[in-house]
Short mmCIF file of C-alpha atoms in Angstrom, two decimals:
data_model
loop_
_atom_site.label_atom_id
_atom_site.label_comp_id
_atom_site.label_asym_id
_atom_site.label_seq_id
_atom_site.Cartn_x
_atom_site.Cartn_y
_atom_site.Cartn_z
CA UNK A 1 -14.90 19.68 -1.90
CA UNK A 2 -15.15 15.95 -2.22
CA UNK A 3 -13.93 14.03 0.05
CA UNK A 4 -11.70 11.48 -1.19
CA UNK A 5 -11.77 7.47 -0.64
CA UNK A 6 -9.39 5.41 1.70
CA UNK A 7 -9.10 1.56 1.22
CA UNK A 8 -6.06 -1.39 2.15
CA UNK A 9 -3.38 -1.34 -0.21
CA UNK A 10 -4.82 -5.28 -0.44
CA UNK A 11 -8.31 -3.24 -1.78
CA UNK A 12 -6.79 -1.24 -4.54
CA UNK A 13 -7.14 -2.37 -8.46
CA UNK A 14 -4.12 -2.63 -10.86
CA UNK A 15 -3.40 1.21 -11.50
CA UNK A 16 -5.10 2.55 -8.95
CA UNK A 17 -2.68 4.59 -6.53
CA UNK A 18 -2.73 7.43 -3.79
CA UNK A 19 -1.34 8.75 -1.34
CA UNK A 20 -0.21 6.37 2.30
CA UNK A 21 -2.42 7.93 5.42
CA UNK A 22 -1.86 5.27 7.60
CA UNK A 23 0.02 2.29 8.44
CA UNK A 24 -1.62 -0.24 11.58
CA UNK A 25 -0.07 -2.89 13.35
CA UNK A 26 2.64 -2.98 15.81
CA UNK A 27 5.84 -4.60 16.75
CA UNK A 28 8.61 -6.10 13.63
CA UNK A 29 5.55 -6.16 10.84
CA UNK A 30 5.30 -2.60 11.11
CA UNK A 31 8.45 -1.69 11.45
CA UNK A 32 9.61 -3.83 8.33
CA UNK A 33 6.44 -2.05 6.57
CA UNK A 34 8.13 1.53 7.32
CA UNK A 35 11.51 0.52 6.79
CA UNK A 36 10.57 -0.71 2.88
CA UNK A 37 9.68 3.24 2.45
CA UNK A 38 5.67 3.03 2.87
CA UNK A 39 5.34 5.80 4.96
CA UNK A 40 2.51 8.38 5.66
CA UNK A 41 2.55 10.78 2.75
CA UNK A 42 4.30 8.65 0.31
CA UNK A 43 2.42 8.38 -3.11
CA UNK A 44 1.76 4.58 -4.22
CA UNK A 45 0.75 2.67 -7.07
CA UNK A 46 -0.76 -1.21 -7.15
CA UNK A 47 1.26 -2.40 -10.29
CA UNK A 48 -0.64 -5.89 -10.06
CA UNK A 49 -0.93 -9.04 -7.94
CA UNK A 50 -0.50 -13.08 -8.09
CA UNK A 51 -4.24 -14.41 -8.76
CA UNK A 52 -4.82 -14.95 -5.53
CA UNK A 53 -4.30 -11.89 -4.23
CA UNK A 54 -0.86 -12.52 -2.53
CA UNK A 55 1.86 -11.24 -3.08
CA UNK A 56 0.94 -7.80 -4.51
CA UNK A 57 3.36 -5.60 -6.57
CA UNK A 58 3.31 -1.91 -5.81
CA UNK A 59 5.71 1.06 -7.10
CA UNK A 60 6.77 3.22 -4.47
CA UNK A 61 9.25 6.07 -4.96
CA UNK A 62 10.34 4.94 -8.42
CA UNK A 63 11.03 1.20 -7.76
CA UNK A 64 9.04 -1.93 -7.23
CA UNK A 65 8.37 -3.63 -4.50
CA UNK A 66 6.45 -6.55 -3.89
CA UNK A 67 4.29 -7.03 -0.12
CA UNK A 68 2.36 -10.31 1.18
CA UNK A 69 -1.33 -9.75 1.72
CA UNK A 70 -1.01 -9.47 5.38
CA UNK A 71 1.96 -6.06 5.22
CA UNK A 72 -0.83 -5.02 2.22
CA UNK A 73 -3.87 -5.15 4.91
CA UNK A 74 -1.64 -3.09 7.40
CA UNK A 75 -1.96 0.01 5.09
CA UNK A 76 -4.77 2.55 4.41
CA UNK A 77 -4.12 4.62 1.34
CA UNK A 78 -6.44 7.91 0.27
CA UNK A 79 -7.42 6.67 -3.49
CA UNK A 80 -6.74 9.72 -5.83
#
């Protein structure tokens, strides 16, 4: 069995999606990352992002929703 990849939402390529294993940080960024739906489990999808890599665009349970770099950085996502 291979053993699949884990990068920062920030990391991933347009179209490129998996599933959330993690989300770091502590106190109100963290919180505000949860409460937006990107939880552990949750499938994801980088839609695209600004040209300098802030804000990103991500779909998430059948919407859109757009992060800054530094909520993108606070979560790990196995690639599939």
């Amino acid at each position: 069995m291979e053993a699949k990849e884990a990068k920062t939402l920030n990391k991933l390529r347009p179209g490129e999606g998996g599933r959330i294993v993690s989300v770091v940080g502590s106190g109100l960024l963290r919180r505000r990352i949860l409460e937006m739906g990107l939880v552990p489990g949750t499938e994801i999808t980088l839609k695209g992002m600004a040209p300098l890599g802030d804000p990103i665009e991500v779909l998430v349970k059948g919407y859109s929703l757009t992060l800054r770099r530094q909520e993108a950085e606070a979560v790990t996502v196995e690639v599939s």
